[in-house]
mmCIF file of C-alpha atoms in Angstrom:
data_model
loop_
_atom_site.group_PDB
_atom_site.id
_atom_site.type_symbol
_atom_site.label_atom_id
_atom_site.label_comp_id
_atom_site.label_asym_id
_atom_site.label_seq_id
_atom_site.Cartn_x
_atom_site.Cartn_y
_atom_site.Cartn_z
ATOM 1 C CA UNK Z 1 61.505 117.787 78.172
ATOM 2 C CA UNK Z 2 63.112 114.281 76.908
ATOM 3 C CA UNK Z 3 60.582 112.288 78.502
ATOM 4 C CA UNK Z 4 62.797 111.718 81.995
ATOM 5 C CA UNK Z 5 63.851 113.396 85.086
ATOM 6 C CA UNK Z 6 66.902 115.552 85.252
ATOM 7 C CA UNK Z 7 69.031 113.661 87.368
ATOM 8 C CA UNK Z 8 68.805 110.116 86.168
ATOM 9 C CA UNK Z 9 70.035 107.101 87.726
ATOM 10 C CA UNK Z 10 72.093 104.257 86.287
ATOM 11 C CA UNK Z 11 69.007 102.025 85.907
ATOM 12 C CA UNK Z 12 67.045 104.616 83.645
ATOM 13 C CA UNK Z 13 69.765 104.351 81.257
ATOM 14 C CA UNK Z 14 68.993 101.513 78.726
ATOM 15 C CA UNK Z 15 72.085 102.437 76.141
ATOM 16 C CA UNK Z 16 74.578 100.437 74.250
ATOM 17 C CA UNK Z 17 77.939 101.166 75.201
ATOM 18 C CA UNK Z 18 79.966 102.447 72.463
ATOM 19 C CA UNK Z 19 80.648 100.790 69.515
ATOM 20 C CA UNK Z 20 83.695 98.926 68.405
ATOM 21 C CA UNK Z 21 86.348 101.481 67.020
ATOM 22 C CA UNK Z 22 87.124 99.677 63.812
ATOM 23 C CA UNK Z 23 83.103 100.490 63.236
ATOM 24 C CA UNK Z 24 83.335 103.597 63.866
ATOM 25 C CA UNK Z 25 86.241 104.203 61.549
ATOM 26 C CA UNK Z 26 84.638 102.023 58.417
ATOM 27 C CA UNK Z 27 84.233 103.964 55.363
ATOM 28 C CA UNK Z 28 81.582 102.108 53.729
ATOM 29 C CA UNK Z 29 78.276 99.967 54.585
ATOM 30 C CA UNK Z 30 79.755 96.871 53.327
ATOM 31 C CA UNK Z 31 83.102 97.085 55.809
ATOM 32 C CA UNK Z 32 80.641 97.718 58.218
ATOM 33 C CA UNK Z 33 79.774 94.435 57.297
ATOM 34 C CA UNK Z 34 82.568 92.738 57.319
ATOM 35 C CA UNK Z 35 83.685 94.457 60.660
ATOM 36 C CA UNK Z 36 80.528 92.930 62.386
ATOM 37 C CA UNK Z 37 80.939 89.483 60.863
ATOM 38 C CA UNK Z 38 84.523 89.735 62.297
ATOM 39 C CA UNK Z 39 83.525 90.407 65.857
ATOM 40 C CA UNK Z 40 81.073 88.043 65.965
ATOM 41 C CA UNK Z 41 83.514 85.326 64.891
ATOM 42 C CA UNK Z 42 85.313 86.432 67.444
ATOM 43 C CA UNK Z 43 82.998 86.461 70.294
ATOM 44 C CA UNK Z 44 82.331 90.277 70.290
ATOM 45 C CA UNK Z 45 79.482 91.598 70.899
ATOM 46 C CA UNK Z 46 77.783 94.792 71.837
ATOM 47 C CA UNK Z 47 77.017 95.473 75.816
ATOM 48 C CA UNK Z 48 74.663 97.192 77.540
ATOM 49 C CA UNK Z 49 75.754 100.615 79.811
ATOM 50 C CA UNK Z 50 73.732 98.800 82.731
ATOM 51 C CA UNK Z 51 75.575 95.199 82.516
ATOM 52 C CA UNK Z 52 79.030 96.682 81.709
ATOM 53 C CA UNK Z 53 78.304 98.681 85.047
ATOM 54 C CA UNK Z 54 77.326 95.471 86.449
ATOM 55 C CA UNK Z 55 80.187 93.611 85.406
ATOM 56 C CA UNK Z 56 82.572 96.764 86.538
ATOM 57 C CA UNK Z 57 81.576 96.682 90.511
ATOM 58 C CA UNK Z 58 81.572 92.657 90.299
ATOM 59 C CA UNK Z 59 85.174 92.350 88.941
ATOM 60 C CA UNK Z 60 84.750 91.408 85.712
ATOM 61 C CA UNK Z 61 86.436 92.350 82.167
ATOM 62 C CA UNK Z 62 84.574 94.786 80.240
ATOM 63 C CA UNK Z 63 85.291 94.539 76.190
ATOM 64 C CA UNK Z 64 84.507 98.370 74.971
ATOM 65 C CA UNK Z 65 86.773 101.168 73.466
ATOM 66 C CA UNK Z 66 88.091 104.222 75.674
ATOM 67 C CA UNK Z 67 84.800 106.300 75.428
ATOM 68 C CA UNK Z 68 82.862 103.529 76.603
ATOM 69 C CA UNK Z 69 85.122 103.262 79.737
ATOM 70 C CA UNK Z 70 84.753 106.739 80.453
ATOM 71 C CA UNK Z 71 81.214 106.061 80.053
ATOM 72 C CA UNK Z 72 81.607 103.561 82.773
ATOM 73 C CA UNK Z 73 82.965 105.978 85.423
ATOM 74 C CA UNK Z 74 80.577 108.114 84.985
ATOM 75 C CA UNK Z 75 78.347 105.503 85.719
ATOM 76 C CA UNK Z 76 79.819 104.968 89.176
ATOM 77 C CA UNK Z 77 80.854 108.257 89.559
ATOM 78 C CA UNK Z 78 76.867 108.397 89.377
ATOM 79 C CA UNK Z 79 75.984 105.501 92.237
ATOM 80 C CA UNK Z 80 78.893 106.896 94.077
ATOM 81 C CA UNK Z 81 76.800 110.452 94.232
ATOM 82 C CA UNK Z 82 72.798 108.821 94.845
ATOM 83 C CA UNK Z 83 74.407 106.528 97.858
ATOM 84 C CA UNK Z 84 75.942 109.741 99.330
ATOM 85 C CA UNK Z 85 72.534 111.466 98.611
ATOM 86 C CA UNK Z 86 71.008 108.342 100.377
ATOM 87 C CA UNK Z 87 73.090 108.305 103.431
ATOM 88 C CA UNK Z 88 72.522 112.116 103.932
ATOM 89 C CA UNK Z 89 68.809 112.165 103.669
ATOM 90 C CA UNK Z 90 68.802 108.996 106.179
ATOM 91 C CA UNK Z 91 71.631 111.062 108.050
ATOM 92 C CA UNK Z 92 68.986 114.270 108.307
ATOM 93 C CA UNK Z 93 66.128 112.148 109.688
ATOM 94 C CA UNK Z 94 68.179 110.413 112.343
ATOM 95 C CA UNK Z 95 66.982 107.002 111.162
ATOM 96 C CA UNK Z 96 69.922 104.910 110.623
ATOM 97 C CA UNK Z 97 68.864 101.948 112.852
ATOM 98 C CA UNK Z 98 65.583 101.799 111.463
ATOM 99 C CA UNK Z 99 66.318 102.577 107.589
ATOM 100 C CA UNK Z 100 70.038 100.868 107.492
ATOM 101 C CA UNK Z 101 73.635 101.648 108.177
ATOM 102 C CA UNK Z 102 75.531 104.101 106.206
ATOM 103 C CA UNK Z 103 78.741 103.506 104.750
ATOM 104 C CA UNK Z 104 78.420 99.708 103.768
ATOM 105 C CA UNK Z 105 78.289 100.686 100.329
ATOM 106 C CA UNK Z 106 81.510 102.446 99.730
ATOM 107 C CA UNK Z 107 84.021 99.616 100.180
ATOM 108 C CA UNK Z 108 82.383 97.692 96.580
ATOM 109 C CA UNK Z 109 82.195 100.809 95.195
ATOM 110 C CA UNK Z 110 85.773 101.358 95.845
ATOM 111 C CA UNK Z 111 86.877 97.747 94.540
ATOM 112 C CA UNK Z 112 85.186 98.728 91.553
ATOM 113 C CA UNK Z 113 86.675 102.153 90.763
ATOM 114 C CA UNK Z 114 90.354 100.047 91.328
ATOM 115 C CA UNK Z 115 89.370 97.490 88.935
ATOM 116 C CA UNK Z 116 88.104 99.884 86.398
ATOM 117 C CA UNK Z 117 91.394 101.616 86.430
ATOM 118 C CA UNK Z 118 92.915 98.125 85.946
ATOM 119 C CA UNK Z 119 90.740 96.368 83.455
ATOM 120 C CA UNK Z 120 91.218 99.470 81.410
ATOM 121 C CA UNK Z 121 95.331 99.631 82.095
ATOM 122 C CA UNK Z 122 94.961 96.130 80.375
ATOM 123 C CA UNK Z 123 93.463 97.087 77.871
ATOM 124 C CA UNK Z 124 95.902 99.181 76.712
ATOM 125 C CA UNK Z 125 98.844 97.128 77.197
ATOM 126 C CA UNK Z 126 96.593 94.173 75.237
ATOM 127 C CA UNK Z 127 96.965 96.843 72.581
ATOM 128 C CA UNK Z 128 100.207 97.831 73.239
ATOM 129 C CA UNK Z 129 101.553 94.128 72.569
ATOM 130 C CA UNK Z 130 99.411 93.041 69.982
ATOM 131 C CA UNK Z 131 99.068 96.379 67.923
ATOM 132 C CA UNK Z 132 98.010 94.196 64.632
ATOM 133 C CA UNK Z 133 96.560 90.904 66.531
ATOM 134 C CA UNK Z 134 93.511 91.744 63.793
ATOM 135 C CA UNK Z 135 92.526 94.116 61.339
ATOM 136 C CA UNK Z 136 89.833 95.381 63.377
ATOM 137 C CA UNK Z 137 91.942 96.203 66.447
ATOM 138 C CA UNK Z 138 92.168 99.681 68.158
ATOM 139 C CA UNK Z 139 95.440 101.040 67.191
ATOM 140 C CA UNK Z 140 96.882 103.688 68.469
ATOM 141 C CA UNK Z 141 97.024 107.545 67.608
ATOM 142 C CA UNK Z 142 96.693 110.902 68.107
ATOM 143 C CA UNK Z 143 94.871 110.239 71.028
ATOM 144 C CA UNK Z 144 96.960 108.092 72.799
ATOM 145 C CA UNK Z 145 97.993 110.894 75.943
ATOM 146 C CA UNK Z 146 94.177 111.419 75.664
ATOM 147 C CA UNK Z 147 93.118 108.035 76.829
ATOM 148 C CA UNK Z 148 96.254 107.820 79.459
ATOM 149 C CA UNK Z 149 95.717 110.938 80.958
ATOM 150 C CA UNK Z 150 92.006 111.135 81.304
ATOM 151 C CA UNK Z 151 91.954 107.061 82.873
ATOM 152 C CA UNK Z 152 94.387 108.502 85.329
ATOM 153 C CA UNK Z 153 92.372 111.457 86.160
ATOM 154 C CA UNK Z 154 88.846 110.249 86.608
ATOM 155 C CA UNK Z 155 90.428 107.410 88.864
ATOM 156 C CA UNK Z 156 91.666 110.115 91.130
ATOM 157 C CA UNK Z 157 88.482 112.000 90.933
ATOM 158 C CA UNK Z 158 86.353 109.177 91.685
ATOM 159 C CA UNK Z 159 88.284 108.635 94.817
ATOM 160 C CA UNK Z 160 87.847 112.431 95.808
ATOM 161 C CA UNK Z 161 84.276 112.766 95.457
ATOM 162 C CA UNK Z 162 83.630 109.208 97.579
ATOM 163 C CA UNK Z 163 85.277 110.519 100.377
ATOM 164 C CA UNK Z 164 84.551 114.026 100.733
ATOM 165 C CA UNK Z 165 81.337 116.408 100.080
ATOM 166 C CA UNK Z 166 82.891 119.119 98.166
ATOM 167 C CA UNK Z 167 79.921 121.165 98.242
ATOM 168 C CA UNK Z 168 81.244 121.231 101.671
ATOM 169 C CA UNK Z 169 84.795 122.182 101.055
ATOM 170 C CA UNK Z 170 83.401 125.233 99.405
ATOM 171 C CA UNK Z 171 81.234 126.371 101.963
ATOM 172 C CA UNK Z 172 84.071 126.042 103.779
ATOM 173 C CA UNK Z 173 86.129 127.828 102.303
ATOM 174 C CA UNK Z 174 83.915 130.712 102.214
ATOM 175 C CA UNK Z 175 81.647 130.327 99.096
ATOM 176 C CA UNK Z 176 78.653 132.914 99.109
ATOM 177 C CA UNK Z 177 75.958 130.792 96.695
ATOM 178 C CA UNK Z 178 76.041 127.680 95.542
ATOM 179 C CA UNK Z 179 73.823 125.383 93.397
ATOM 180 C CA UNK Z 180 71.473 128.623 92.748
ATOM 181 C CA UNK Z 181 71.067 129.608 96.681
ATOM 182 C CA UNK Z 182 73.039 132.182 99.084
ATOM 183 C CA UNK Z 183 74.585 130.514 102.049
ATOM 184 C CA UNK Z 184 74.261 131.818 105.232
ATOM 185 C CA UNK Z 185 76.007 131.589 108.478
ATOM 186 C CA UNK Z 186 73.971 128.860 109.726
ATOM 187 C CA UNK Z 187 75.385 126.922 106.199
ATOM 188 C CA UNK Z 188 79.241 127.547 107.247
ATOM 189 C CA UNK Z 189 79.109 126.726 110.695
ATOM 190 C CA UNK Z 190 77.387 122.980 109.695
ATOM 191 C CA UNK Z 191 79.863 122.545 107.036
ATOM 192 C CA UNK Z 192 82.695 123.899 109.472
ATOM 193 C CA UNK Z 193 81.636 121.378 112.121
ATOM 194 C CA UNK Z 194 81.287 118.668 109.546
ATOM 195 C CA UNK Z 195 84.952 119.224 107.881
ATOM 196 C CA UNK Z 196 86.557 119.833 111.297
ATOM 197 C CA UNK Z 197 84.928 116.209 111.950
ATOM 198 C CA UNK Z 198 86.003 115.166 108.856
ATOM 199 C CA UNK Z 199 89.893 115.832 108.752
ATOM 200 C CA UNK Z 200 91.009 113.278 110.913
ATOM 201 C CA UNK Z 201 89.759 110.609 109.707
ATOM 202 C CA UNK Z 202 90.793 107.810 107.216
ATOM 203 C CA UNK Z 203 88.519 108.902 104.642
ATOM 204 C CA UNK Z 204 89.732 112.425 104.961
ATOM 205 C CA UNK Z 205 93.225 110.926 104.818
ATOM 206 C CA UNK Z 206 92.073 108.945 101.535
ATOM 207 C CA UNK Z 207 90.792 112.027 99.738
ATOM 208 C CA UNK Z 208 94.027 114.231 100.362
ATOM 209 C CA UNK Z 209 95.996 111.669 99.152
ATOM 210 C CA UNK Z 210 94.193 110.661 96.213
ATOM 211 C CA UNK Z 211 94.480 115.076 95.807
ATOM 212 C CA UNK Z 212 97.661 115.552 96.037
ATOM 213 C CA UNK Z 213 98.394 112.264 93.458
ATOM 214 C CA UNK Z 214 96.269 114.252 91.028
ATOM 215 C CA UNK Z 215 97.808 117.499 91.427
ATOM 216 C CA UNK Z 216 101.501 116.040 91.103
ATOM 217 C CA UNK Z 217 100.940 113.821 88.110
ATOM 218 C CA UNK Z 218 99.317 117.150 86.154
ATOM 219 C CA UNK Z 219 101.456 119.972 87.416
ATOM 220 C CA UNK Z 220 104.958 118.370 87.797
ATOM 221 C CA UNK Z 221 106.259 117.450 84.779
ATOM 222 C CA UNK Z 222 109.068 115.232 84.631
ATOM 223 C CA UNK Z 223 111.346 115.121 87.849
ATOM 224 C CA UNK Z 224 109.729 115.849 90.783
ATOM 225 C CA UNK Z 225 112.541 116.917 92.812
ATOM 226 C CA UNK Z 226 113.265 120.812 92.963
ATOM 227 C CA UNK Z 227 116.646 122.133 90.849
ATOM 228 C CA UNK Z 228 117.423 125.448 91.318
ATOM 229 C CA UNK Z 229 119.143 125.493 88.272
ATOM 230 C CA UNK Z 230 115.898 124.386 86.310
ATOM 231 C CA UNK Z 231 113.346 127.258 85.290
ATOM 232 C CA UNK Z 232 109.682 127.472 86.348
ATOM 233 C CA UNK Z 233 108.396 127.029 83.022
ATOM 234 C CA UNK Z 234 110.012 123.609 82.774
ATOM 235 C CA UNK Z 235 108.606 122.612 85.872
ATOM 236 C CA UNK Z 236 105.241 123.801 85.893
ATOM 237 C CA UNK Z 237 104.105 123.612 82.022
ATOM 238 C CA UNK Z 238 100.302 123.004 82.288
ATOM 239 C CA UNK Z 239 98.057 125.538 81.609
ATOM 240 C CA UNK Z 240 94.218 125.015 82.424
ATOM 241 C CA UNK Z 241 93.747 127.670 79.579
ATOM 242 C CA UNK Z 242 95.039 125.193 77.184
ATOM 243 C CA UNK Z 243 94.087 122.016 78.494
ATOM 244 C CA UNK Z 244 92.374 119.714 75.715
ATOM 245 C CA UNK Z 245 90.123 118.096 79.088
ATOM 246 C CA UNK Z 246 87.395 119.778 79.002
ATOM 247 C CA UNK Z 247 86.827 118.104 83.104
ATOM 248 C CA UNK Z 248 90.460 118.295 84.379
ATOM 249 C CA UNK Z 249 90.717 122.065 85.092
ATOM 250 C CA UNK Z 250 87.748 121.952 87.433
ATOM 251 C CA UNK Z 251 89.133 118.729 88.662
ATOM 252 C CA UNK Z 252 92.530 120.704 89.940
ATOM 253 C CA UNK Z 253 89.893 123.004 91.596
ATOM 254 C CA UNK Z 254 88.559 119.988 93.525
ATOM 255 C CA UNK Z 255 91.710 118.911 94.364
ATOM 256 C CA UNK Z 256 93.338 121.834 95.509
ATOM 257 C CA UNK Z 257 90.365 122.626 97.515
ATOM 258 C CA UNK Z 258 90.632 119.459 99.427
ATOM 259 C CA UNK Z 259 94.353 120.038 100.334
ATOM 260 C CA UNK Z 260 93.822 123.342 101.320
ATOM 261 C CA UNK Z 261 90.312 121.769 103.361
ATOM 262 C CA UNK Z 262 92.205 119.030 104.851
ATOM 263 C CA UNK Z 263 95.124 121.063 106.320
ATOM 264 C CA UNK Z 264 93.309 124.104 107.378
ATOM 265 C CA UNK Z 265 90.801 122.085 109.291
ATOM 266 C CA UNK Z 266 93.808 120.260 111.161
ATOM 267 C CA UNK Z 267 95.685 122.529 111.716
ATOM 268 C CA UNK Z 268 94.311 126.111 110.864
ATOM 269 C CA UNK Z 269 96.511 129.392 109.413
ATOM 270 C CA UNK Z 270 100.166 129.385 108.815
ATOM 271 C CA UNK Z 271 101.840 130.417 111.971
ATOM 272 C CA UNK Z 272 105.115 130.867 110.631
ATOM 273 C CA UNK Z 273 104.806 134.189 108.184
ATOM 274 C CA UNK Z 274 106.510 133.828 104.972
ATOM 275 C CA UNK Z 275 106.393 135.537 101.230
ATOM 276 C CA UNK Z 276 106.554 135.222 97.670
ATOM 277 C CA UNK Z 277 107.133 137.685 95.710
ATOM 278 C CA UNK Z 278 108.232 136.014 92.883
ATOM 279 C CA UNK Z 279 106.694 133.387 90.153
ATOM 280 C CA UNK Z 280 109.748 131.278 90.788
ATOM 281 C CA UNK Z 281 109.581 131.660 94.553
ATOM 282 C CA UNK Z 282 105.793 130.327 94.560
ATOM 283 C CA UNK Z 283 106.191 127.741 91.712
ATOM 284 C CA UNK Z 284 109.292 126.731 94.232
ATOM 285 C CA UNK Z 285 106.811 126.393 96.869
ATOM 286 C CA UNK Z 286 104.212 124.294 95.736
ATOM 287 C CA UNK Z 287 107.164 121.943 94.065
ATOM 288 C CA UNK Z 288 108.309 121.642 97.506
ATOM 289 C CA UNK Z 289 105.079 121.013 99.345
ATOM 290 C CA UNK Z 290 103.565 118.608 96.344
ATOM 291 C CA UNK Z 291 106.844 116.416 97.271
ATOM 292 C CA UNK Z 292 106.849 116.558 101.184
ATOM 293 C CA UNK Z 293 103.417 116.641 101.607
ATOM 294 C CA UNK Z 294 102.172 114.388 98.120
ATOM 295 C CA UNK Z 295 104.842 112.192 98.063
ATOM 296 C CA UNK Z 296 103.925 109.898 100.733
ATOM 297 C CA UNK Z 297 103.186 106.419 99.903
ATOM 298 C CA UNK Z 298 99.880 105.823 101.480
ATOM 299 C CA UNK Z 299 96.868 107.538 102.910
ATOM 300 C CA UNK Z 300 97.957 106.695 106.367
ATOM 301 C CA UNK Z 301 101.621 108.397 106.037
ATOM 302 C CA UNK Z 302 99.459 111.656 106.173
ATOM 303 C CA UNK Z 303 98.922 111.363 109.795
ATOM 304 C CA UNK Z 304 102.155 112.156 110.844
ATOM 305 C CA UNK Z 305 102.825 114.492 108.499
ATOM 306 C CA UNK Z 306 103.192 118.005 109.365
ATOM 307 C CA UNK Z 307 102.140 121.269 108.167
ATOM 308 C CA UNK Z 308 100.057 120.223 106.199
ATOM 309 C CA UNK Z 309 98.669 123.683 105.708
ATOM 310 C CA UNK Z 310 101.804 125.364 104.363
ATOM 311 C CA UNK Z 311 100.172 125.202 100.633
ATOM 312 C CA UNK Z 312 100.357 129.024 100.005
ATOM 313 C CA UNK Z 313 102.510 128.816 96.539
ATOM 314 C CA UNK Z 314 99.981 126.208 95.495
ATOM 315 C CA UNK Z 315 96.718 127.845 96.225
ATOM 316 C CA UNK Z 316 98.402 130.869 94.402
ATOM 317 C CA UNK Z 317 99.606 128.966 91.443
ATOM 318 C CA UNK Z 318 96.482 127.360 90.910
ATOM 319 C CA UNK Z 319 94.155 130.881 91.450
ATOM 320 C CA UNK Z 320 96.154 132.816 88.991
ATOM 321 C CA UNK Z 321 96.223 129.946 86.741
ATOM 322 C CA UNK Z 322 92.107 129.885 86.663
ATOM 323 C CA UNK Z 323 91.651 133.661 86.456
ATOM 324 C CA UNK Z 324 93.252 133.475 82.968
ATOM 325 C CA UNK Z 325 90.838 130.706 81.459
ATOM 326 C CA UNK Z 326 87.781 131.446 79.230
ATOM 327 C CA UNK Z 327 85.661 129.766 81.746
ATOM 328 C CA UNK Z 328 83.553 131.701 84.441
ATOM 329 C CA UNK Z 329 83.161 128.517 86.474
ATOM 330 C CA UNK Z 330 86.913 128.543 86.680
ATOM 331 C CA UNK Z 331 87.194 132.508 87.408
ATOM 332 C CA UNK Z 332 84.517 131.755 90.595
ATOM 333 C CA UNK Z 333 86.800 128.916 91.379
ATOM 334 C CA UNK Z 334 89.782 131.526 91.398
ATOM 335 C CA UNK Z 335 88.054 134.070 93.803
ATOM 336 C CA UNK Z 336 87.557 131.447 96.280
ATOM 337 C CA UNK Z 337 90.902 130.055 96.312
ATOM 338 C CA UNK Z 338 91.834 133.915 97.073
ATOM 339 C CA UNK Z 339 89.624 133.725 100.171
ATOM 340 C CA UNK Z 340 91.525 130.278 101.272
ATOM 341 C CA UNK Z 341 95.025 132.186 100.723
ATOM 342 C CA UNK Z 342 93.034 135.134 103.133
ATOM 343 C CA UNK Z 343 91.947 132.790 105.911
ATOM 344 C CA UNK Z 344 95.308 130.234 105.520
ATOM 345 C CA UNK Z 345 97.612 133.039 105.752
ATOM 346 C CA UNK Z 346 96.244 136.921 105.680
ATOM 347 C CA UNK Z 347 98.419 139.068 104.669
ATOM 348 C CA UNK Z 348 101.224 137.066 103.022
ATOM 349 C CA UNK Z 349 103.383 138.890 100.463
ATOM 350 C CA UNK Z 350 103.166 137.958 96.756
ATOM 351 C CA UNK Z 351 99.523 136.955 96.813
#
């Protein structure tokens, strides 16, 4: 319809990044004017989407505002997706000795999601220390937990989607259609051989860990460690109802999904039979497993971790919590998170 395919790679786009924001916010043609002629003096100018993806995976400073850096993850969250598509296809046809090894490409990619996360922390504390260095600065606003939040969010998403399919998790977990087709037995047992591969390795290990980072920095507010004394509603105050990101709800699905994927294929149901009636008793739960489980300071510290599976309260926390958005996508996600609470721990009390 536009003149190119649907799925479009990052050389296809030919785009400017973003704008400086003092252009955006001029209020007449000749500030616009006087905005350029500033950022030229100073050595500003405007960047292609291609070279400031370029200059991301190579390790060097990218000058655009917070949409353009979001712009930017996309981007690799976009390489990250056609060099998985490339490995599988080269995967199906058996050819990896003749057509190349697989893999090779993740550890760059990596190197640059880690320095996108820290060219753009520097960025902000440039403007944090030099809030009127120039007229023509980015100050801050309104939309200050905006910028923080989201940064810290599509890091840990970028990190999830490199080392797990989660097309996968969900046919795991017991999806019956996904991208427009039924799945069939033949689909579940693949994907249950291929996450039963999967969950012992370092990538799985990676994955959980960049999960469970996620789920703590958005659902625990404040002090992680569990009060009795302190109510459920100051502990757990998000709601993906209200949340002003329009990518983080579906996000938490990813991320809860991977927990649950990771432990289950470890270690399989709960053995030990436990229930929760209450909304404090499962808000209790997930607190506690988000800090035994999430609080461990590397990947690696996951291997000797134990139960790993015990994430009832969460999965329940985070399926009630979808079935009350406005989003069907996020209702779907809801029903399957009640068939991972059936095959984790069937018949548990509360759920």
């Amino acid at each position: 319809m536009f003149g190119h395919s649907a799925v479009m790679v990052a050389h296809e786009m030919r785009l400017p990044l973003p704008c400086d924001e003092a252009l955006w916010s001029a209020m007449s043609s000749s500030e616009v004017g006087r905005v350029q002629q500033f950022l030229t003096s100073d050595g500003i100018k405007p960047i292609s989407f291609l070279d400031g993806l370029k200059k991301t995976l190579n390790g060097q400073t990218v000058r655009t505002n917070s949409f353009g850096r979001t712009i930017l993850m996309a981007g690799l969250l976009s390489v990250s997706w056609h060099m998985n598509q490339r490995d599988l296809q080269i995967s199906s046809l058996g050819a990896t000795t003749v057509l190349g090894g697989q893999d090779e490409w993740r550890g760059p990619l990596i190197l640059g999601f880690d320095f996108w996360k820290q060219d753009f922390d520097s960025a902000l504390n440039r403007s944090e220390d030099c809030p009127a260095s120039n007229p023509y600065e980015y100050s801050h606003g309104i939309d200050d937990d905006n910028v923080f939040e989201s940064r810290t969010d599509l890091y840990h998403l970028a990190h999830m989607a490199m080392h797990v399919d989660i097309v996968d998790c969900q046919i795991y977990a017991g999806a019956p259609k996904l991208l427009g087709r039924s799945v069939f037995l033949q689909d579940y047992h693949g994907a249950q051989r291929r996450m039963e591969a999967w969950a012992p390795t370092v990538r799985a290990r990676r994955a959980t860990f960049h999960a469970l980072r996620f789920l703590r920095t958005v659902l625990l507010a404040g002090d992680h460690s569990p009060n009795p004394n302190t109510p459920s509603s100051a502990v757990l105050s998000y709601s993906t109802r209200d949340d002003h990101l329009l990518y983080r709800p579906r996000s938490l699905y990813f991320a809860t999904l991977i927990v649950w994927s990771y432990g289950f294929a470890l270690e399989g149901p709960v053995k030990e039979r436990y229930q929760l009636l209450s909304y404090e008793d499962k808000v209790k739960d997930m607190v506690l497993y988000l800090n035994r489980v999430g609080g461990v300071r590397s990947p690696e510290d996951l291997s000797g971790t134990l139960n790993c599976n015990a994430c009832l309260g969460l999965l329940i926390i985070m399926r009630d919590m979808f079935k009350k958005t406005r989003w069907e996508l996020l209702h779907e996600a809801g029903n399957l998170l009640t068939k991972c609470i059936e095959m984790l721990f069937s018949g548990a009390g509360g759920s």
